[in-house]
Amino acid sequence: MSELPPPAPTAGLRLASAVCGTEVVVVRVADPAAVIECGGAPMRAAGTPPTPGAAPAAGLDGGSLIGKRYGGVDAPVELLCVKAGAGTLAASGLVLDLRSAKPLPASD
Amino acid sequence: MNTTMLLEMAAEALGDRVAIGSRSGGTTYAELLATARRGAARLREQGVERVAYLGLNGPQLPALLFAAGAAGAAFAPLNYRYTDTQLAAAVAALAPATAVLGPGASGRITGVAAADVLDANDSNDNHDAFVAPDAVAVLLLTSGTSGPPKVAVLRHEHLVPYVISTVEFAAAGADEAILVSVPPYHVAGISSVLTSVYAGRRMVQLPAFAADAWVELAATERVTHAMVVPTMLGRILDELESRGERLPALRHLSYGGGRMPLPIVERAVRLLPGVDLVNAYGLTETSSTIALLGPDDHRAALASDDPAVRARLGSVGRPLPSVELQIRGDDGVRVPAGVSGEVWVRGEQVSGEYVSHRATTADGWYPTRDRGHLDAGGYLFLDGRADDVIVRGGENISPGEIEDVLLEHPAVADAAVLGVPDTEWGERVEAVVVPAGAPPAEPELQEWVRARLRSTRVPARVHLRSALPSTETGKVLRRVLRAELSAAAEAIR
């Protein structure tokens, strides 16, 4: 059975890693043609379980942290990690940086 | 992406932490998610498109909000202060809505009990519906202080970005607890659920606000955070003073939802010296906060000898980094700092949409109908609602500046200033004043205003009342006062 092509990134799209437990939500899209990857493999529609036996590629096993944003100034996308895993997040071969945000005081 | 994803994340990272209720015996994030999923399965099974919730603050509120989110149903909290007739009309306006009744609400309108939705013990937990980001998450009736209420639309794509851009995930300490006392039908009642869950901050809910109950609950639950509207804060401070209670656990108090009189802020600083204060400005249509005056801003203003910095205590601070904010003139063109105009905002959290129409421009800017100006440092000062501006002989007069001056008079406890139709001026300025003790004489108040502002600002009449008609969250119902004063003016003519 041939694999479906990865869905084109749009804000709000939820994706699952093919090689670990990582799940992300796309927060911002600068390049709609970007391919979102985790652990060296394209991410798939949420709900698709990781390929049995698969693991992040060497050097792309830095892991992802729940609640953190991944992107960068020139990154094609910004992602929010909603489930942590072992793979490194990337877009079209470019490793995404963990974005630190200055916390705001609680207002609600 | 939908609001329930925020709870799923909290349950994933902090599953055993208490989400709602007392530190021992409260509901954990994992339990809240399980309840919400059962509720979602039930809502989906019954084909519910909109949940019209009638009830006080309580554990059912977050559970139903997240159940609706997961089921792709809109959540529409209703104002329990409405009469039964008004409630029936609201449910009809929200059609196709199913009324879900919390404790105390049964019999008021036709609907199903919240407990029956949430505590379904059938095995169906087919909750994983795909909910599109642009699905409607929440419908809120705006307070309608200047006109009839409108139904505001907030989509998942507004609320989720608001939360994830303003709150650091799971950043709350295990000891933190927020006291939620704003009613569920206020935007802050919804946003506080979402932001508290995402922060991992335990929620302690006060079913309905009363100052003594608030202080008691804050003390017993060792509450660290709270959000209040101006009228609540005044009453809480009275209560703290009379009890000699200082709430040692409290360290963060945010206020918003209306004009906060400066004397109350100064009193809060005096009575709660170690507490971080935050003034938040937001609207229903903007998913809550768009600008805030943070703890450091409060301290800088209080410590400053520079009148311009000191004045910032009366501002609502600076726009959030994720929100663009401009002041525009009546011609829609941006005006420079120091010039008053209408507040316009743009950002992912900004909906600006109603069931009946969309108020945003094609490029996403939302005119708030609030008037204000920015100072040189980018701090926003609000003058009041654009619809409340009094046009006297072609001159625009902001009621807020006259109200502030009246409130400084020792004999004035509360004041509202309005425009009343006038054959000579188009509108004339009139004031409604609640005396603080012995009623002040009309000429004395008129002279008080004349000495501090221009003569055009002097109220032609000062009416005395024992209280101002207001919404439960303390906003003066100007349309009620305007109708009364206009009718009185008509009768005299």
Coordinates of C-alpha atoms in Angstrom, one line a residue:
Chain A
M1 CA 0.0 0.0 0.0
S2 CA 1.5 3.3 -1.0
E3 CA 1.6 6.0 1.6
L4 CA -0.5 9.2 1.3
P5 CA 1.5 12.4 0.7
P6 CA 1.9 14.5 3.8
P7 CA -0.9 17.1 4.2
A8 CA 0.0 20.7 3.1
P9 CA 0.6 22.8 6.2
T10 CA -2.1 25.2 7.2
A11 CA -2.5 26.9 10.6
G12 CA -4.4 24.6 13.0
L13 CA -3.3 21.4 11.2
R14 CA -2.4 18.6 13.6
L15 CA 0.4 16.2 12.6
A16 CA 1.9 13.0 14.1
S17 CA 5.5 11.8 13.8
A18 CA 6.1 8.6 11.8
V19 CA 9.1 7.6 14.0
C20 CA 8.2 8.6 17.6
G21 CA 5.4 9.9 19.8
T22 CA 5.7 13.5 18.8
E23 CA 2.6 15.4 17.8
V24 CA 2.4 19.0 16.7
V25 CA 0.0 21.7 15.7
V26 CA 0.9 24.1 12.9
V27 CA 0.8 27.6 14.3
R28 CA 2.1 29.7 11.4
V29 CA 2.9 29.0 7.8
A30 CA 5.4 31.1 5.8
D31 CA 5.9 28.6 3.0
P32 CA 2.8 26.4 2.2
A33 CA 5.1 24.0 0.2
A34 CA 7.1 23.2 3.3
V35 CA 7.4 19.5 4.3
I36 CA 7.2 19.1 8.1
E37 CA 9.4 16.4 9.4
C38 CA 10.2 14.7 12.7
G39 CA 13.2 12.6 13.3
G40 CA 14.1 12.8 9.6
A41 CA 10.7 11.5 8.3
P42 CA 7.7 13.6 7.0
M43 CA 5.0 13.9 9.6
R44 CA 1.6 12.5 8.9
A45 CA -2.0 13.3 9.7
A46 CA -2.8 13.1 13.4
G47 CA -4.2 9.7 14.3
T48 CA -1.7 7.8 12.2
P49 CA 0.4 5.7 14.6
P50 CA 4.2 5.7 14.2
T51 CA 5.6 3.1 11.9
P52 CA 6.4 -0.1 14.0
G53 CA 10.1 -0.4 14.6
A54 CA 10.8 3.1 13.2
A55 CA 13.2 5.4 15.1
P56 CA 14.5 8.9 14.6
A57 CA 17.5 9.1 12.2
A58 CA 20.9 9.6 13.8
G59 CA 21.5 13.3 14.6
L60 CA 17.7 14.0 14.4
D61 CA 16.9 12.5 17.8
G62 CA 17.1 15.6 19.9
G63 CA 13.5 15.2 21.0
S64 CA 10.5 17.6 21.3
L65 CA 9.0 19.1 24.4
I66 CA 5.3 19.5 25.0
G67 CA 4.0 23.1 25.1
K68 CA 7.1 24.5 23.3
R69 CA 7.1 26.3 20.0
Y70 CA 9.5 25.4 17.2
G71 CA 10.4 27.7 14.4
G72 CA 12.9 30.4 13.7
V73 CA 13.2 33.8 12.0
D74 CA 13.4 32.3 8.5
A75 CA 11.7 29.0 9.2
P76 CA 8.9 28.0 6.7
V77 CA 6.6 27.1 9.6
E78 CA 6.1 27.5 13.3
L79 CA 4.9 24.5 15.3
L80 CA 3.5 23.9 18.8
C81 CA 4.4 20.6 20.2
V82 CA 1.3 19.0 21.8
K83 CA 2.9 15.6 22.6
A84 CA 6.5 15.0 23.3
G85 CA 8.7 12.5 21.5
A86 CA 12.2 11.5 20.6
G87 CA 12.6 13.0 17.2
T88 CA 13.9 16.5 16.2
L89 CA 11.4 18.8 14.4
A90 CA 12.3 20.2 11.1
A91 CA 10.8 21.7 7.9
S92 CA 12.0 20.9 4.4
G93 CA 15.3 19.6 5.9
L94 CA 15.9 22.7 8.2
V95 CA 16.0 21.9 11.9
L96 CA 13.5 24.2 13.8
D97 CA 14.7 26.1 16.8
L98 CA 13.0 25.9 20.2
R99 CA 11.5 29.4 20.5
S100 CA 11.6 31.1 23.9
A101 CA 8.9 33.6 24.6
K102 CA 8.9 36.3 27.2
P103 CA 6.1 35.2 29.5
L104 CA 3.3 37.7 30.1
P105 CA 1.7 38.3 33.5
A106 CA -1.5 36.4 33.9
S107 CA -4.5 38.6 33.1
D108 CA -7.5 36.2 33.1
Chain B
M1 CA -6.6 22.4 16.7
N2 CA -9.4 23.2 19.1
T3 CA -9.7 24.5 22.7
T4 CA -9.9 20.9 24.0
M5 CA -6.4 20.3 22.8
L6 CA -5.3 22.7 25.5
L7 CA -6.8 20.4 28.1
E8 CA -5.3 17.3 26.4
M9 CA -1.9 18.8 26.7
A10 CA -2.4 19.6 30.4
A11 CA -3.7 16.0 31.0
E12 CA -0.7 14.6 29.1
A13 CA 1.9 16.7 31.1
L14 CA 0.2 17.2 34.5
G15 CA -2.5 14.5 34.6
D16 CA -2.5 14.0 38.3
R17 CA -2.4 17.6 39.3
V18 CA -5.7 19.1 40.6
A19 CA -7.4 21.2 37.9
I20 CA -10.5 22.4 39.7
G21 CA -11.4 22.5 43.4
S22 CA -9.6 21.9 46.6
R23 CA -6.0 20.7 46.7
S24 CA -7.3 17.5 48.2
G25 CA -10.3 16.0 46.6
G26 CA -10.4 18.2 43.6
T27 CA -10.8 17.1 39.9
T28 CA -7.5 16.4 38.2
Y29 CA -6.6 17.3 34.6
A30 CA -6.9 13.6 33.6
E31 CA -10.3 13.3 35.3
L32 CA -11.5 16.6 33.7
L33 CA -10.4 15.3 30.2
A34 CA -12.2 12.0 30.8
T35 CA -15.4 13.8 31.8
A36 CA -15.2 16.2 28.9
R37 CA -14.7 13.3 26.4
R38 CA -17.8 11.5 27.8
G39 CA -19.7 14.7 27.4
A40 CA -18.4 15.2 23.9
A41 CA -19.5 11.7 22.9
R42 CA -23.0 12.4 24.4
L43 CA -23.3 15.7 22.6
R44 CA -22.3 14.1 19.3
E45 CA -24.6 11.2 19.8
Q46 CA -27.5 13.6 20.2
G47 CA -26.4 15.8 17.4
V48 CA -26.1 18.9 19.6
E49 CA -24.8 21.9 17.5
R50 CA -24.9 24.6 20.2
V51 CA -24.8 24.2 24.0
A52 CA -26.7 27.0 25.7
Y53 CA -25.4 26.7 29.3
L54 CA -27.3 28.1 32.2
G55 CA -25.6 27.9 35.5
L56 CA -23.3 29.4 38.0
N57 CA -19.5 28.9 38.1
G58 CA -18.7 25.3 39.1
P59 CA -16.9 22.2 37.8
Q60 CA -19.5 21.6 35.1
L61 CA -18.5 24.8 33.4
P62 CA -15.0 23.8 32.3
A63 CA -16.2 20.2 31.6
L64 CA -19.0 21.4 29.3
L65 CA -16.8 24.0 27.6
F66 CA -14.2 21.3 26.7
A67 CA -16.9 18.7 25.9
A68 CA -18.4 21.2 23.4
G69 CA -15.0 22.0 22.0
A70 CA -14.2 18.3 21.4
A71 CA -17.6 17.7 19.9
G72 CA -17.3 20.7 17.6
A73 CA -20.4 22.3 19.2
A74 CA -20.5 26.0 20.1
F75 CA -20.7 26.8 23.8
A76 CA -23.0 29.7 24.7
P77 CA -23.2 30.6 28.3
L78 CA -26.3 32.4 29.3
N79 CA -26.8 35.2 31.8
Y80 CA -28.6 33.7 34.8
R81 CA -29.7 37.2 35.8
Y82 CA -32.0 37.2 32.9
T83 CA -35.7 36.7 33.5
D84 CA -37.2 33.4 32.3
T85 CA -38.7 35.2 29.3
Q86 CA -35.3 36.8 28.4
L87 CA -33.7 33.4 28.7
A88 CA -36.2 31.7 26.4
A89 CA -35.6 34.6 23.9
A90 CA -31.8 34.1 24.2
V91 CA -32.1 30.3 23.5
A92 CA -34.3 31.1 20.5
A93 CA -31.7 33.6 19.2
L94 CA -29.1 30.9 19.5
A95 CA -31.1 28.3 17.6
P96 CA -30.4 25.5 17.0
A97 CA -29.3 25.3 20.6
T98 CA -29.8 22.8 23.3
A99 CA -30.1 24.3 26.8
V100 CA -27.9 22.5 29.3
L101 CA -28.8 23.4 32.9
G102 CA -26.3 23.5 35.7
P103 CA -27.2 23.3 39.4
G104 CA -29.9 25.8 40.4
A105 CA -31.1 26.3 36.9
S106 CA -33.6 23.4 36.5
G107 CA -37.1 24.5 35.7
R108 CA -36.0 28.0 34.4
I109 CA -35.9 26.9 30.8
T110 CA -36.5 23.7 28.9
G111 CA -33.3 21.7 28.6
V112 CA -31.2 18.8 29.8
A113 CA -29.3 18.6 33.0
A114 CA -25.6 19.1 32.8
A115 CA -25.1 16.0 34.9
D116 CA -26.9 13.9 32.3
V117 CA -24.5 15.1 29.6
L118 CA -21.3 14.8 31.6
D119 CA -21.8 11.7 33.7
A120 CA -23.0 9.5 31.0
N121 CA -21.8 6.0 31.9
D122 CA -22.3 4.5 28.5
S123 CA -19.2 3.1 27.0
N124 CA -19.3 5.3 24.0
D125 CA -16.3 7.6 24.1
N126 CA -16.1 8.2 20.4
H127 CA -14.8 11.7 21.1
D128 CA -12.2 12.1 18.4
A129 CA -14.3 14.2 16.0
F130 CA -12.3 16.4 13.7
V131 CA -13.0 20.0 14.7
A132 CA -11.9 22.5 12.1
P133 CA -9.9 25.5 13.4
D134 CA -12.6 27.8 12.0
A135 CA -15.4 26.1 13.8
V136 CA -17.3 28.2 16.3
A137 CA -16.1 27.5 19.9
V138 CA -18.0 30.1 21.9
L139 CA -21.0 32.4 21.4
L140 CA -21.3 35.2 23.9
L141 CA -24.0 37.9 24.3
T142 CA -22.1 41.2 24.7
S143 CA -23.1 43.3 27.7
G144 CA -25.0 45.8 25.6
T145 CA -24.3 48.8 27.8
S146 CA -24.9 51.3 25.0
G147 CA -27.4 49.3 22.9
P148 CA -29.1 46.0 22.6
P149 CA -26.8 43.0 23.2
K150 CA -25.2 41.2 20.2
V151 CA -24.1 37.6 19.9
A152 CA -20.3 37.6 19.5
V153 CA -18.6 34.7 17.7
L154 CA -15.3 33.3 18.9
R155 CA -13.8 30.5 16.9
H156 CA -11.1 27.9 17.9
E157 CA -8.7 29.8 15.6
H158 CA -9.1 32.9 17.8
L159 CA -9.1 31.3 21.3
V160 CA -6.3 28.9 20.9
P161 CA -3.8 31.4 19.5
Y162 CA -4.8 33.8 22.3
V163 CA -4.0 31.2 24.9
I164 CA -0.8 29.8 23.4
S165 CA 0.6 33.3 22.6
T166 CA 0.0 34.7 26.1
V167 CA 0.5 31.8 28.4
E168 CA 3.6 29.6 29.0
F169 CA 2.4 26.0 29.0
A170 CA 2.5 24.2 32.4
A171 CA 4.4 27.1 33.9
A172 CA 2.3 27.4 37.1
G173 CA 3.8 26.1 40.3
A174 CA 2.1 23.2 42.0
D175 CA 1.1 25.6 44.8
E176 CA -0.6 28.1 42.5
A177 CA -4.4 28.5 42.5
I178 CA -6.6 31.1 40.8
L179 CA -9.9 32.2 42.3
V180 CA -12.4 32.5 39.5
S181 CA -15.4 34.7 40.3
V182 CA -16.4 36.3 37.1
P183 CA -19.6 34.7 35.8
P184 CA -19.4 32.1 33.0
Y185 CA -21.2 34.4 30.5
H186 CA -18.4 37.0 30.7
V187 CA -15.5 36.5 28.3
A188 CA -13.1 36.4 31.2
G189 CA -15.1 33.5 32.7
I190 CA -14.3 31.5 29.5
S191 CA -10.7 32.7 29.0
S192 CA -9.8 32.1 32.6
V193 CA -10.7 28.4 32.2
L194 CA -8.6 28.1 29.0
T195 CA -5.5 30.0 30.3
S196 CA -5.6 28.4 33.8
V197 CA -5.8 24.9 32.3
Y198 CA -2.9 25.7 29.9
A199 CA -0.8 27.2 32.6
G200 CA -1.5 24.2 34.9
R201 CA -3.0 26.5 37.5
R202 CA -5.6 25.1 39.8
M203 CA -9.0 26.8 39.6
V204 CA -11.0 27.6 42.7
Q205 CA -14.5 28.7 41.6
L206 CA -16.8 31.0 43.5
P207 CA -20.3 30.1 42.2
A208 CA -21.4 33.8 42.3
F209 CA -19.6 36.8 43.6
A210 CA -20.0 38.1 47.1
A211 CA -17.1 39.9 48.8
D212 CA -17.2 38.0 52.1
A213 CA -17.4 34.6 50.3
W214 CA -14.5 35.7 48.0
V215 CA -12.2 36.6 50.9
E216 CA -13.1 33.5 52.8
L217 CA -12.5 31.2 49.9
A218 CA -9.2 33.0 49.0
A219 CA -8.0 32.5 52.6
T220 CA -9.1 28.8 53.0
E221 CA -7.8 27.7 49.6
R222 CA -4.6 29.7 49.9
V223 CA -5.3 31.4 46.6
T224 CA -2.3 32.9 44.8
H225 CA -4.0 34.5 41.8
A226 CA -7.3 36.2 41.1
M227 CA -9.0 38.3 38.5
V228 CA -11.7 40.8 39.4
V229 CA -13.7 43.5 37.9
P230 CA -13.6 47.0 39.4
T231 CA -16.7 46.9 41.5
M232 CA -15.6 43.5 43.0
L233 CA -12.2 44.9 44.0
G234 CA -13.7 47.9 45.9
R235 CA -15.9 45.5 47.9
I236 CA -13.1 43.0 48.5
L237 CA -10.9 45.8 49.9
D238 CA -13.7 46.9 52.2
E239 CA -14.0 43.3 53.4
L240 CA -10.2 42.9 53.9
E241 CA -10.1 46.2 55.9
S242 CA -13.0 45.3 58.2
R243 CA -11.7 41.8 58.9
G244 CA -8.0 42.8 59.1
E245 CA -7.4 39.9 56.7
R246 CA -4.4 40.4 54.3
L247 CA -4.4 37.1 52.4
P248 CA -0.7 36.2 52.8
A249 CA -0.8 33.6 49.9
L250 CA -2.1 36.0 47.4
R251 CA 0.6 37.3 45.0
H252 CA -1.1 38.2 41.8
L253 CA -4.2 40.2 41.2
S254 CA -5.5 41.2 37.8
Y255 CA -8.3 43.6 37.3
G256 CA -10.2 44.7 34.2
G257 CA -13.6 44.7 32.5
G258 CA -14.3 48.3 33.1
R259 CA -13.0 51.7 34.2
M260 CA -11.0 51.3 37.5
P261 CA -11.1 54.4 39.7
L262 CA -7.6 55.4 40.6
P263 CA -8.4 55.7 44.4
I264 CA -9.2 51.9 44.4
V265 CA -5.9 51.0 42.8
E266 CA -4.0 53.1 45.3
R267 CA -6.0 51.5 48.1
A268 CA -5.2 48.0 46.7
V269 CA -1.5 48.8 46.7
R270 CA -1.7 50.0 50.3
L271 CA -3.7 47.0 51.6
L272 CA -2.0 44.3 49.6
P273 CA 1.6 45.6 49.4
G274 CA 3.3 42.4 48.2
V275 CA 0.8 41.6 45.5
D276 CA 1.6 42.0 41.8
L277 CA -1.1 44.0 40.1
V278 CA -2.2 43.7 36.5
N279 CA -4.7 45.9 34.7
A280 CA -6.0 44.0 31.6
Y281 CA -8.0 45.5 28.8
G282 CA -9.9 43.4 26.4
L283 CA -13.2 42.8 24.8
T284 CA -15.5 39.9 24.2
E285 CA -14.8 40.3 20.5
T286 CA -11.0 40.0 21.0
S287 CA -11.0 36.7 23.0
S288 CA -10.2 38.7 26.2
T289 CA -7.0 40.7 26.9
I290 CA -5.4 42.8 24.2
A291 CA -3.4 45.2 26.4
L292 CA -2.1 45.1 29.9
L293 CA -0.4 47.2 32.5
G294 CA 1.9 44.7 34.3
P295 CA 3.3 44.6 37.9
D296 CA 6.5 46.4 36.8
D297 CA 4.5 49.2 35.2
H298 CA 2.4 49.6 38.4
R299 CA 5.6 49.9 40.5
A300 CA 7.3 52.3 38.1
A301 CA 4.2 54.5 38.0
L302 CA 3.8 54.5 41.8
A303 CA 7.5 55.3 42.3
S304 CA 7.8 58.0 39.7
D305 CA 7.9 61.8 40.2
D306 CA 7.4 62.3 36.4
P307 CA 3.7 63.1 36.0
A308 CA 3.6 61.4 32.6
V309 CA 4.8 58.1 34.1
R310 CA 2.7 58.4 37.2
A311 CA -0.4 58.9 35.0
R312 CA 0.1 55.4 33.6
L313 CA -1.5 54.0 36.7
G314 CA -4.7 55.2 35.0
S315 CA -3.8 53.5 31.7
V316 CA -4.5 50.0 30.5
G317 CA -0.8 49.5 29.6
R318 CA 0.7 48.4 26.3
P319 CA -0.8 46.1 23.6
L320 CA 0.2 42.4 23.8
P321 CA 3.2 41.6 21.5
S322 CA 0.8 39.5 19.4
V323 CA -1.7 42.3 18.9
E324 CA -1.4 45.3 16.6
L325 CA -3.2 48.4 18.0
Q326 CA -3.8 51.8 16.5
I327 CA -5.8 54.9 17.4
R328 CA -7.7 56.3 14.4
G329 CA -9.7 59.4 13.8
D330 CA -13.3 59.5 12.7
D331 CA -12.0 59.4 9.1
G332 CA -10.3 56.1 9.8
V333 CA -6.8 57.6 9.5
R334 CA -4.3 56.8 12.2
V335 CA -3.6 59.7 14.6
P336 CA -0.3 60.5 16.5
A337 CA 0.4 59.8 20.2
G338 CA -1.5 62.1 22.5
V339 CA -4.5 62.5 20.1
S340 CA -7.8 60.8 21.0
G341 CA -9.6 58.5 18.6
E342 CA -11.1 55.1 18.3
V343 CA -9.1 52.0 19.3
W344 CA -8.5 49.6 16.4
V345 CA -6.9 46.2 16.8
R346 CA -5.7 43.3 14.6
G347 CA -4.4 39.9 15.5
E348 CA -5.1 36.2 15.5
Q349 CA -7.2 36.4 18.6
V350 CA -9.4 39.2 17.2
S351 CA -12.7 37.9 16.0
G352 CA -14.8 41.1 15.6
E353 CA -17.6 38.9 14.3
Y354 CA -21.2 38.6 15.4
V355 CA -23.9 36.1 14.4
S356 CA -25.5 38.9 12.4
H357 CA -22.5 40.5 10.8
R358 CA -18.7 40.9 10.8
A359 CA -17.3 44.2 12.1
T360 CA -13.7 43.8 10.8
T361 CA -12.3 45.4 7.7
A362 CA -11.1 43.3 4.8
D363 CA -7.5 43.5 6.1
G364 CA -8.5 42.2 9.6
W365 CA -8.7 45.5 11.6
Y366 CA -11.5 45.6 14.2
P367 CA -12.8 49.0 15.4
T368 CA -13.5 48.4 19.1
R369 CA -15.9 51.4 19.5
D370 CA -13.7 52.3 22.5
R371 CA -12.2 55.7 22.5
G372 CA -8.6 56.4 23.8
H373 CA -5.2 57.7 23.1
L374 CA -1.6 56.5 23.4
D375 CA 1.1 58.3 25.3
A376 CA 4.7 58.8 24.0
G377 CA 5.7 55.4 25.5
G378 CA 2.8 53.5 23.8
Y379 CA 0.6 53.2 26.9
L380 CA -3.1 53.2 26.1
F381 CA -5.5 55.5 28.0
L382 CA -9.2 54.8 27.5
D383 CA -11.8 57.6 27.4
G384 CA -15.0 55.5 27.2
R385 CA -17.2 54.0 24.5
A386 CA -17.4 55.9 21.2
D387 CA -21.2 55.6 21.5
D388 CA -21.1 57.4 24.8
V389 CA -19.3 60.5 23.5
I390 CA -21.4 63.6 24.0
V391 CA -21.6 65.9 21.1
R392 CA -22.4 69.4 22.5
G393 CA -22.6 72.1 20.0
G394 CA -20.2 70.2 17.7
E395 CA -17.7 69.6 20.4
N396 CA -16.9 66.0 21.3
I397 CA -17.0 65.5 25.1
S398 CA -15.9 62.3 26.7
P399 CA -18.0 61.4 29.8
G400 CA -15.1 59.6 31.4
E401 CA -13.1 62.8 32.1
I402 CA -16.1 64.4 33.8
E403 CA -16.8 61.3 35.8
D404 CA -13.2 61.1 37.0
V405 CA -13.5 64.7 38.3
L406 CA -16.8 64.1 40.0
L407 CA -15.4 60.9 41.6
E408 CA -12.6 63.0 43.2
H409 CA -15.3 65.0 45.1
P410 CA -15.5 63.6 48.7
A411 CA -19.3 63.6 48.6
V412 CA -19.5 61.5 45.5
A413 CA -19.4 57.7 45.7
D414 CA -20.3 57.0 42.0
A415 CA -21.0 59.0 38.9
A416 CA -22.2 58.7 35.4
V417 CA -22.2 61.5 32.8
L418 CA -24.5 61.4 29.7
G419 CA -25.6 63.4 26.8
V420 CA -29.3 64.4 26.9
P421 CA -31.1 65.7 23.8
D422 CA -31.1 69.5 23.8
T423 CA -32.8 71.9 21.4
E424 CA -30.0 74.4 21.6
W425 CA -26.8 72.3 21.7
G426 CA -27.9 69.0 20.2
E427 CA -26.9 67.3 23.4
R428 CA -26.2 68.7 26.8
V429 CA -24.1 67.2 29.6
E430 CA -26.0 65.8 32.6
A431 CA -24.7 63.8 35.5
V432 CA -26.2 61.1 37.7
V433 CA -24.4 61.0 41.1
V434 CA -24.6 58.5 44.0
P435 CA -23.8 60.5 47.2
A436 CA -21.1 59.1 49.5
G437 CA -23.0 60.5 52.6
A438 CA -24.8 63.8 52.8
P439 CA -26.1 64.6 49.3
P440 CA -23.9 67.3 47.6
A441 CA -25.6 70.4 46.3
E442 CA -25.9 70.7 42.5
P443 CA -24.1 74.1 42.3
E444 CA -21.3 72.8 44.4
L445 CA -20.6 69.9 42.0
Q446 CA -21.0 72.2 38.9
E447 CA -18.4 74.6 40.4
W448 CA -16.2 71.6 41.2
V449 CA -16.2 70.5 37.5
R450 CA -15.9 74.1 36.2
A451 CA -12.8 74.7 38.4
R452 CA -11.1 71.6 37.0
L453 CA -12.3 71.3 33.4
R454 CA -13.7 73.6 30.7
S455 CA -17.1 75.2 31.2
T456 CA -18.5 73.1 28.3
R457 CA -17.9 70.1 30.6
V458 CA -20.1 71.4 33.4
P459 CA -23.3 69.2 33.9
A460 CA -26.4 71.3 33.2
R461 CA -28.2 69.1 35.7
V462 CA -27.0 66.8 38.5
H463 CA -29.4 64.0 39.4
L464 CA -29.0 62.1 42.7
R465 CA -29.6 58.4 42.9
S466 CA -28.9 55.7 45.5
A467 CA -27.2 53.5 43.0
L468 CA -26.4 53.4 39.3
P469 CA -28.0 50.7 37.1
S470 CA -25.2 48.4 36.1
T471 CA -24.4 45.0 34.7
E472 CA -23.3 42.4 37.2
T473 CA -19.7 43.0 36.3
G474 CA -20.0 46.6 37.2
K475 CA -20.5 48.3 33.8
V476 CA -23.0 51.2 34.0
L477 CA -26.1 50.6 31.9
R478 CA -25.9 53.9 30.1
R479 CA -28.8 53.1 27.8
V480 CA -31.1 52.8 30.9
L481 CA -29.9 56.1 32.3
R482 CA -30.1 57.8 28.9
A483 CA -33.7 56.6 28.4
E484 CA -34.6 57.9 31.9
L485 CA -33.0 61.3 31.5
S486 CA -34.2 61.8 28.0
A487 CA -37.8 61.0 29.1
A488 CA -37.4 63.4 32.0
A489 CA -36.1 66.1 29.7
E490 CA -39.1 65.4 27.3
A491 CA -41.6 65.7 30.1
I492 CA -40.2 69.1 31.2
R493 CA -40.4 70.5 27.7

